[in-house]
Tab-separated table of C-alpha atoms in Angstrom:
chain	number	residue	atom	x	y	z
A	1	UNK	CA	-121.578	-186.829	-50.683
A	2	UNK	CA	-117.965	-188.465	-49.960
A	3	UNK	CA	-118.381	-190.920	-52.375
A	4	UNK	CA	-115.952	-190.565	-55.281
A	5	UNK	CA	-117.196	-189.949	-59.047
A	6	UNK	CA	-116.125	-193.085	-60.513
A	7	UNK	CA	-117.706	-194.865	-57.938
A	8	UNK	CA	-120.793	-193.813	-57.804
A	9	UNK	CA	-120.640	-194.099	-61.621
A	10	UNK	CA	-120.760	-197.217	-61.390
A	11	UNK	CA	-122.854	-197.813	-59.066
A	12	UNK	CA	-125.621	-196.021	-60.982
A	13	UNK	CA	-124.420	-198.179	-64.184
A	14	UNK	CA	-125.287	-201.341	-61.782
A	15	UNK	CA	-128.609	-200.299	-60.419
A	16	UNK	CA	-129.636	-199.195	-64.546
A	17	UNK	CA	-128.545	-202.503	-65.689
A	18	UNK	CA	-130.332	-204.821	-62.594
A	19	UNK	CA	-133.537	-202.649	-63.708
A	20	UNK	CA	-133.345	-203.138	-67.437
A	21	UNK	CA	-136.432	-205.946	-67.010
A	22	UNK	CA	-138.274	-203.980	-64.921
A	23	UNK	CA	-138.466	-201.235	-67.905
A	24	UNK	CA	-141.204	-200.845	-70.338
A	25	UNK	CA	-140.928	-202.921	-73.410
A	26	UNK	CA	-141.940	-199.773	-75.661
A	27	UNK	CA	-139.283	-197.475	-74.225
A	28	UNK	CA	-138.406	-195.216	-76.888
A	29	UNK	CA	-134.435	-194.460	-75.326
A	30	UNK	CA	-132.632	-196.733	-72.650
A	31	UNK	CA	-132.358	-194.790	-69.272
A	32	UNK	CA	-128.524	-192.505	-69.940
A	33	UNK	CA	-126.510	-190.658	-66.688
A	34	UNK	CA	-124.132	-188.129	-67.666
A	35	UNK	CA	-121.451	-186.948	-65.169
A	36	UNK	CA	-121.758	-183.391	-65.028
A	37	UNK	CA	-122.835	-180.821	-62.342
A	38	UNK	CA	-125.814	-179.105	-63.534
A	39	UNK	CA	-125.389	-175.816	-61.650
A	40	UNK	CA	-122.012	-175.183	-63.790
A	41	UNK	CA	-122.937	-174.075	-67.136
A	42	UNK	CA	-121.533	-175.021	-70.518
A	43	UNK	CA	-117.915	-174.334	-70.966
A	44	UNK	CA	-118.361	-174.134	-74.922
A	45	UNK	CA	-120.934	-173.688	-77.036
A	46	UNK	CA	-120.306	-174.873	-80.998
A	47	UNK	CA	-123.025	-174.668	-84.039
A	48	UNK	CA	-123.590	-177.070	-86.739
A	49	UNK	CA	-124.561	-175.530	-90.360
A	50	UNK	CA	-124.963	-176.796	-93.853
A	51	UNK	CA	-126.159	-174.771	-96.647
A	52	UNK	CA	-127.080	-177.971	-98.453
A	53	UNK	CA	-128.023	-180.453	-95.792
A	54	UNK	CA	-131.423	-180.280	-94.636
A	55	UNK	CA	-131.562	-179.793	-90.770
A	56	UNK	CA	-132.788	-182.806	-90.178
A	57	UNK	CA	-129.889	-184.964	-91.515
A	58	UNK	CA	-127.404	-182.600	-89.732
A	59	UNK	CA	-129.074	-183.331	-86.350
A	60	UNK	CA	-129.028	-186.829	-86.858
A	61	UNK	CA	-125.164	-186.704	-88.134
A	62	UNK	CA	-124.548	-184.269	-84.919
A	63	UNK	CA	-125.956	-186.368	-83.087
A	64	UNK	CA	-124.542	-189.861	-84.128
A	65	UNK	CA	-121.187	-188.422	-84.642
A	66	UNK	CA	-120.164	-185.146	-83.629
A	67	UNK	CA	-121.681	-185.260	-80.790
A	68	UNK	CA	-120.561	-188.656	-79.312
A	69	UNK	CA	-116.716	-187.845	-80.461
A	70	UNK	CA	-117.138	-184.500	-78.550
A	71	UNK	CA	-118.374	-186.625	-75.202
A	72	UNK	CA	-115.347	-188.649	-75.608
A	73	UNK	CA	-113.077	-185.588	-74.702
A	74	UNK	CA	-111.005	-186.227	-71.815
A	75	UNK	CA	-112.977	-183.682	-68.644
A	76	UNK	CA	-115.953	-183.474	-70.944
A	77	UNK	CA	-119.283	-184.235	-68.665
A	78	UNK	CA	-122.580	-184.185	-70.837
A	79	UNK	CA	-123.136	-182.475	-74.392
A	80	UNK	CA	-126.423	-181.234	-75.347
A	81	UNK	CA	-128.342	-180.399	-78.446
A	82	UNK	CA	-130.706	-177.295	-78.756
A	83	UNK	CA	-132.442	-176.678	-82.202
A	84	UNK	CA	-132.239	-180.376	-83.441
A	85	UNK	CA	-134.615	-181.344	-85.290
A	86	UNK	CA	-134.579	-185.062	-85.239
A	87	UNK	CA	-135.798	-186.932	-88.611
A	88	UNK	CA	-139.117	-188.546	-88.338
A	89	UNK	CA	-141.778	-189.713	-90.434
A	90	UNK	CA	-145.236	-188.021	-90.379
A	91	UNK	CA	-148.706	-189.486	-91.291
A	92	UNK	CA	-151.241	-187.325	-91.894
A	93	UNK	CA	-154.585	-189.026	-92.070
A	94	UNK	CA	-157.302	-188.090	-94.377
A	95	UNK	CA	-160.541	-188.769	-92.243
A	96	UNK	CA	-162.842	-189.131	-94.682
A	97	UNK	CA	-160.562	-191.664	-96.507
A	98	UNK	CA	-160.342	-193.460	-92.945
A	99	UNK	CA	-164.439	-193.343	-92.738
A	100	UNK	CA	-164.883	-194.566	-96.427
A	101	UNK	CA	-162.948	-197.586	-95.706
A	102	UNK	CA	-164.617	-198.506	-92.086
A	103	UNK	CA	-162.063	-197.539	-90.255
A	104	UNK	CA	-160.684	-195.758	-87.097
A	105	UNK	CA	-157.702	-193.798	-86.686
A	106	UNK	CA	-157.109	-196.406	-83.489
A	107	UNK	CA	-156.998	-199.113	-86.500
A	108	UNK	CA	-153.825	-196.797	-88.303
A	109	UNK	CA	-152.252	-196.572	-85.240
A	110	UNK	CA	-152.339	-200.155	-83.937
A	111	UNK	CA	-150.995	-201.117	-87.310
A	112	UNK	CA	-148.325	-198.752	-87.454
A	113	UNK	CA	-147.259	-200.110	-83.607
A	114	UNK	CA	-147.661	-203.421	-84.665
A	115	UNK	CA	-145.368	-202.952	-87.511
A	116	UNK	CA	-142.784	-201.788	-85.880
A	117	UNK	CA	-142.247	-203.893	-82.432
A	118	UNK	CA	-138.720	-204.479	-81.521
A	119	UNK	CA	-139.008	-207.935	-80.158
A	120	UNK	CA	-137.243	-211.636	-80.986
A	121	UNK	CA	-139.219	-213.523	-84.289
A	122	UNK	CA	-138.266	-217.272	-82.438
A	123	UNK	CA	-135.826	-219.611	-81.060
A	124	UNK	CA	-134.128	-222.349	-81.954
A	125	UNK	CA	-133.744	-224.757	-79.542
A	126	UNK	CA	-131.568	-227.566	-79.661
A	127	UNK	CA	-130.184	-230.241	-77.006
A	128	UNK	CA	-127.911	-228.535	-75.454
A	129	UNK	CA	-128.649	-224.806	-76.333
A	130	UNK	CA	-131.247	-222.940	-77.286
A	131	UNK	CA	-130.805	-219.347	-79.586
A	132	UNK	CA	-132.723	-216.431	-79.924
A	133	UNK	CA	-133.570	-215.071	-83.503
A	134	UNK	CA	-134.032	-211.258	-83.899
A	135	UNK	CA	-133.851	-208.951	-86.657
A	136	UNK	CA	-134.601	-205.214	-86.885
A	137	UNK	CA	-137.080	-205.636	-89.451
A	138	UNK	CA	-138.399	-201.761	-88.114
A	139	UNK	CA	-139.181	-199.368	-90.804
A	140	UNK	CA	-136.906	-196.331	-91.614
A	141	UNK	CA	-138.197	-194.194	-94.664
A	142	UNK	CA	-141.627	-192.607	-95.438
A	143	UNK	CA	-141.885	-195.077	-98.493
A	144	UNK	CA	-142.154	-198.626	-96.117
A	145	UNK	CA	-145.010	-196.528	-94.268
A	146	UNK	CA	-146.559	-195.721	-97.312
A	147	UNK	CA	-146.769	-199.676	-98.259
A	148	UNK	CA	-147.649	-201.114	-94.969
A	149	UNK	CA	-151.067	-202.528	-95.023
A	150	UNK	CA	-153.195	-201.579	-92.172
A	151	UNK	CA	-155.976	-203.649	-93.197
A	152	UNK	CA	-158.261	-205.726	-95.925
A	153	UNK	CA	-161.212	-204.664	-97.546
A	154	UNK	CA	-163.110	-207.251	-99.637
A	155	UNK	CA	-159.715	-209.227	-99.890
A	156	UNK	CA	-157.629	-206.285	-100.965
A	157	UNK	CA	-154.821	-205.122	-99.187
A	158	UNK	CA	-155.963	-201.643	-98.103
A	159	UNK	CA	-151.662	-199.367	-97.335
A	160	UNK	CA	-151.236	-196.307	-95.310
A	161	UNK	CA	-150.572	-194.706	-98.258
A	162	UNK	CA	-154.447	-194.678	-99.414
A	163	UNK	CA	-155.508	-193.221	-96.274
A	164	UNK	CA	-152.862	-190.865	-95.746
A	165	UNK	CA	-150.003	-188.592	-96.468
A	166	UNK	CA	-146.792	-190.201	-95.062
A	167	UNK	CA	-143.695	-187.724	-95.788
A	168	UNK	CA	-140.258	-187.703	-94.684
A	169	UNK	CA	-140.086	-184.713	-91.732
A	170	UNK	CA	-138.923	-183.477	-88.288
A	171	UNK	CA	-140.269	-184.999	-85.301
A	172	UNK	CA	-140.839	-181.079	-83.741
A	173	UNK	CA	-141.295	-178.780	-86.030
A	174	UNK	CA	-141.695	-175.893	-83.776
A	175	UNK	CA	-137.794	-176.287	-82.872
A	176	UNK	CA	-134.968	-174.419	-84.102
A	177	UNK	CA	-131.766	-172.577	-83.974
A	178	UNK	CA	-129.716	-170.122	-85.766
A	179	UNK	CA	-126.139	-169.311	-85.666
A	180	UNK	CA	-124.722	-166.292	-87.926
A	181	UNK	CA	-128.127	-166.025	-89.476
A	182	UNK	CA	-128.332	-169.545	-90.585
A	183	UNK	CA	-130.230	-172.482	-89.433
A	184	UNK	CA	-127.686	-174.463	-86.963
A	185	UNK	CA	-127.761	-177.016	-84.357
A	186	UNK	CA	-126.330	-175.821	-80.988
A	187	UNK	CA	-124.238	-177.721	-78.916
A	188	UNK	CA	-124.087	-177.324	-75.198
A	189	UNK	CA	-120.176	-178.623	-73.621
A	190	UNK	CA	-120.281	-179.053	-70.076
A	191	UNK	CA	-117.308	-180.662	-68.345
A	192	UNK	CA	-117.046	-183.149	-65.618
A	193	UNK	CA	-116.908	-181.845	-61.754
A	194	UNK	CA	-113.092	-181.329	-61.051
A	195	UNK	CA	-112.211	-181.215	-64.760
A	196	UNK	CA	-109.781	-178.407	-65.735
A	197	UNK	CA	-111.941	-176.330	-67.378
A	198	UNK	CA	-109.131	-175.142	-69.912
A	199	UNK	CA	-107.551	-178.462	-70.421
A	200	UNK	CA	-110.947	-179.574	-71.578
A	201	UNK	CA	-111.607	-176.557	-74.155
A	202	UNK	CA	-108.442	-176.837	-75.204
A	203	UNK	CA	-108.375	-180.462	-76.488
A	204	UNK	CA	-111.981	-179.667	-77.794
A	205	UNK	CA	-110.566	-177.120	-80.109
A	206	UNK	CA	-107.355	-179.397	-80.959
A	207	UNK	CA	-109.841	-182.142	-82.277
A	208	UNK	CA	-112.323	-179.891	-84.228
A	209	UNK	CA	-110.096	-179.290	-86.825
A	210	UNK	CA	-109.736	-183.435	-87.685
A	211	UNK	CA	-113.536	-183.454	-86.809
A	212	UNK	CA	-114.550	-181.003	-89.223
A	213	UNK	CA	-112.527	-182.900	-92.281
A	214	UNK	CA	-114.482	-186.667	-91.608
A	215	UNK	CA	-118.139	-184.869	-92.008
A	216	UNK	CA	-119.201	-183.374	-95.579
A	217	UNK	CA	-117.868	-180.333	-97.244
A	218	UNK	CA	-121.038	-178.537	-97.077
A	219	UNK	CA	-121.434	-178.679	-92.894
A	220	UNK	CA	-119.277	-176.127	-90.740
A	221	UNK	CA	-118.752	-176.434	-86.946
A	222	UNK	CA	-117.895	-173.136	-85.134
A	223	UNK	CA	-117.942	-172.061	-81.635
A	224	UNK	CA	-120.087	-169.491	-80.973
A	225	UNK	CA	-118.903	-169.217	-77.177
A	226	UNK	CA	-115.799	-170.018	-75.037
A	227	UNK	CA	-116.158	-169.655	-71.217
A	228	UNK	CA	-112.014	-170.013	-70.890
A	229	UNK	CA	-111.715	-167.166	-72.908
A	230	UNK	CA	-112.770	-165.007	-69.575
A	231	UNK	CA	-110.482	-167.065	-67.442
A	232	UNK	CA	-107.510	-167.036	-69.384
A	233	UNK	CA	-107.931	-163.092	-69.653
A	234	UNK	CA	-108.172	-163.228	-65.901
A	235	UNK	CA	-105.262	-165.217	-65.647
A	236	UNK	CA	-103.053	-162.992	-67.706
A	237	UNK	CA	-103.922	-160.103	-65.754
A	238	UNK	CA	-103.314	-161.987	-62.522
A	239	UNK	CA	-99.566	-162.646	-63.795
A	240	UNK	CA	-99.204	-159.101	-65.104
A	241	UNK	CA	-100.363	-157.883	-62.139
A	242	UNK	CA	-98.152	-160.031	-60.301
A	243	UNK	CA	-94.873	-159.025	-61.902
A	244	UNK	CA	-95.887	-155.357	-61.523
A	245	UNK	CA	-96.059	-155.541	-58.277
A	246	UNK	CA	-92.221	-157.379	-57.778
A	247	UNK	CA	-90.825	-154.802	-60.215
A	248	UNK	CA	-92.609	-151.693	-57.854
A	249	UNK	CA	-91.389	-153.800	-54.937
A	250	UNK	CA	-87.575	-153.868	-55.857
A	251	UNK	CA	-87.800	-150.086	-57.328
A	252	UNK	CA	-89.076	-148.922	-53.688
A	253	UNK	CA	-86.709	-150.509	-52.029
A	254	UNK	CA	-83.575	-149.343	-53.861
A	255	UNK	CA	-85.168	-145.638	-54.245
A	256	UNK	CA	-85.203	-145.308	-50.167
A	257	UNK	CA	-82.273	-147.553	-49.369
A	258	UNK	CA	-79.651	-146.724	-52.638
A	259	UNK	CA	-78.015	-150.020	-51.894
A	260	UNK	CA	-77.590	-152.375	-54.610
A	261	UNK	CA	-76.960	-155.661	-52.451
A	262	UNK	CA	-79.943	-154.603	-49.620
A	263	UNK	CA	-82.610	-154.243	-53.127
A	264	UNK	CA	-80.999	-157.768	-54.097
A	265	UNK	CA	-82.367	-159.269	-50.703
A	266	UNK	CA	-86.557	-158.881	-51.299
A	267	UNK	CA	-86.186	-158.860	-54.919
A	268	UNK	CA	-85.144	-162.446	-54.543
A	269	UNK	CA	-87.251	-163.499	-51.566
A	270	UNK	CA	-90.488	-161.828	-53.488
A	271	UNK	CA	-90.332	-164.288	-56.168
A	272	UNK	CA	-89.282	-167.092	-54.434
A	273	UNK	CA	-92.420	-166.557	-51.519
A	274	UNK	CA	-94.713	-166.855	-54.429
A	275	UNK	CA	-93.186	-169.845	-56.006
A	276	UNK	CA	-93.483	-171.275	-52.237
A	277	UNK	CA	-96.832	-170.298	-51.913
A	278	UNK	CA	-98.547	-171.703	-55.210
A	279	UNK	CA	-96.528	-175.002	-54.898
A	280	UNK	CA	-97.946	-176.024	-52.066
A	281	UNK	CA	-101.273	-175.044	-53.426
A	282	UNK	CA	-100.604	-177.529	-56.119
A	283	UNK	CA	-99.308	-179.699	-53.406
A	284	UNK	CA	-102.795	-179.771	-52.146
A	285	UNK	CA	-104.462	-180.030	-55.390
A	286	UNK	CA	-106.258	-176.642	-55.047
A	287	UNK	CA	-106.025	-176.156	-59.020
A	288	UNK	CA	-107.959	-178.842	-59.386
């Protein structure tokens, strides 16, 4: 593909926006792209704890927050969540409340859809322009479920709360993490194709610090694992091992030939080869 990144960015931004009709109207997420190749894997991998948070609320703060500053990183590609347990509200019918009543689970359901429809409540037209009213009137807490009223019996508002248990929970329970022995939320860094791999961890780490002070005292962000940490390692081996070699180099030299001014000769032109050499690989942007 010789199209560049930011191109083809925005082409795919294009073609998702010309489709946005064409989408179901009860799509729970808008269609995302990330930039990110997905054969290269995570360059950092941080956890999320609180020991007085439940896990839910730290997923949905990770994921609001941490999560979206951490994507704004300069070479950052696409950061994923693994453990999260996102907060959701659970309704647990009692059948035989549900049969008592003359009703069907279908009857709950259509109710609870119903209730919580994202679409414009009217228009107000006028001569020369006309407005669309909307208002997120969708419910949020376990306690509007519990009062909705799915139906009437005998003129009596019958509420999901008489034919169920509605409680505040995860939407998966079966998910989870731990970091250090403690419930976390994991979070996956992968950079951009091209991006300096340590230029990116690098300004990760220099914002975690200001991060971690805007989110509550009781939640802790830690990396767990730093894929430079191997690379810089390799790089300082690669430099001692290059300045070993210059310094065996210029000893050889003056051990056969005992002449000060004939050692001064490659001890000079060593160095300066190199320098050559890995300026015109920068020259050519092979670092990148």
């Amino acid at each position: 593909m010789t199209l560049p990144l930011d191109v083809a960015e925005q082409e795919v931004q294009a073609a998702i926006n010309a489709a946005t009709n064409l989408l179901p109207s009860d799509l729970p997420n808008p269609p995302i792209y990330s930039k990110v190749n997905p054969a290269d894997p995570p360059i950092m991998t941080l956890a999320v704890t609180s020991n007085a948070m439940p896990m839910t609320q730290v997923e949905d703060m990770v994921e609001t927050r941490v999560a979206q500053k951490i994507s704004q990183v300069s070479g950052v590609g696409l950061v994923t969540l693994a453990g999260g347990q996102r907060p959701a509200v659970r309704v647990k019918l009692n059948a035989q409340a549900v049969a008592a009543l003359g009703l069907t689970s279908e009857t709950v359901r259509t109710a609870i859809t119903g209730a919580n429809v994202n679409s414009a409540k009217g228009s107000l037209d006028g001569p020369e322009r006309a407005v669309t009213l909307s208002a997120n009137d969708q419910m949020q807490s376990a306690d509007e479920y519990r009062r909705l009223i799915i139906a009437y019996q005998n003129g009596a508002p019958v509420r999901l709360g008489d034919v169920a248990t509605v409680e505040q929970g995860a939407e998966n329970s079966w998910l989870g993490a731990w970091a250090n022995q403690a419930p976390a939320i994991v979070m996956n860094v992968q950079r951009q194709p091209g991006a300096n791999i340590i230029a990116t961890a690098d300004s990760i780490r220099q914002m975690l610090p200001q991060l971690t002070e805007s989110l509550p005292k009781s939640v802790k962000v830690t990396v767990l694992s730093d894929r430079t940490t191997n690379i810089r390692a390799s790089v300082r081996d690669t430099q001692f091992e290059l300045m070993l070699a210059i310094a065996l180099v210029v000893m050889i030299i003056y051990l056969f030939l005992r002449n000060i001014p004939a050692t001064i000769i490659p001890g000079v032109a060593v160095p300066l080869s190199l320098i050559g050499t890995f300026a015109v690989m920068v020259f050519l942007d092979f670092f990148h």
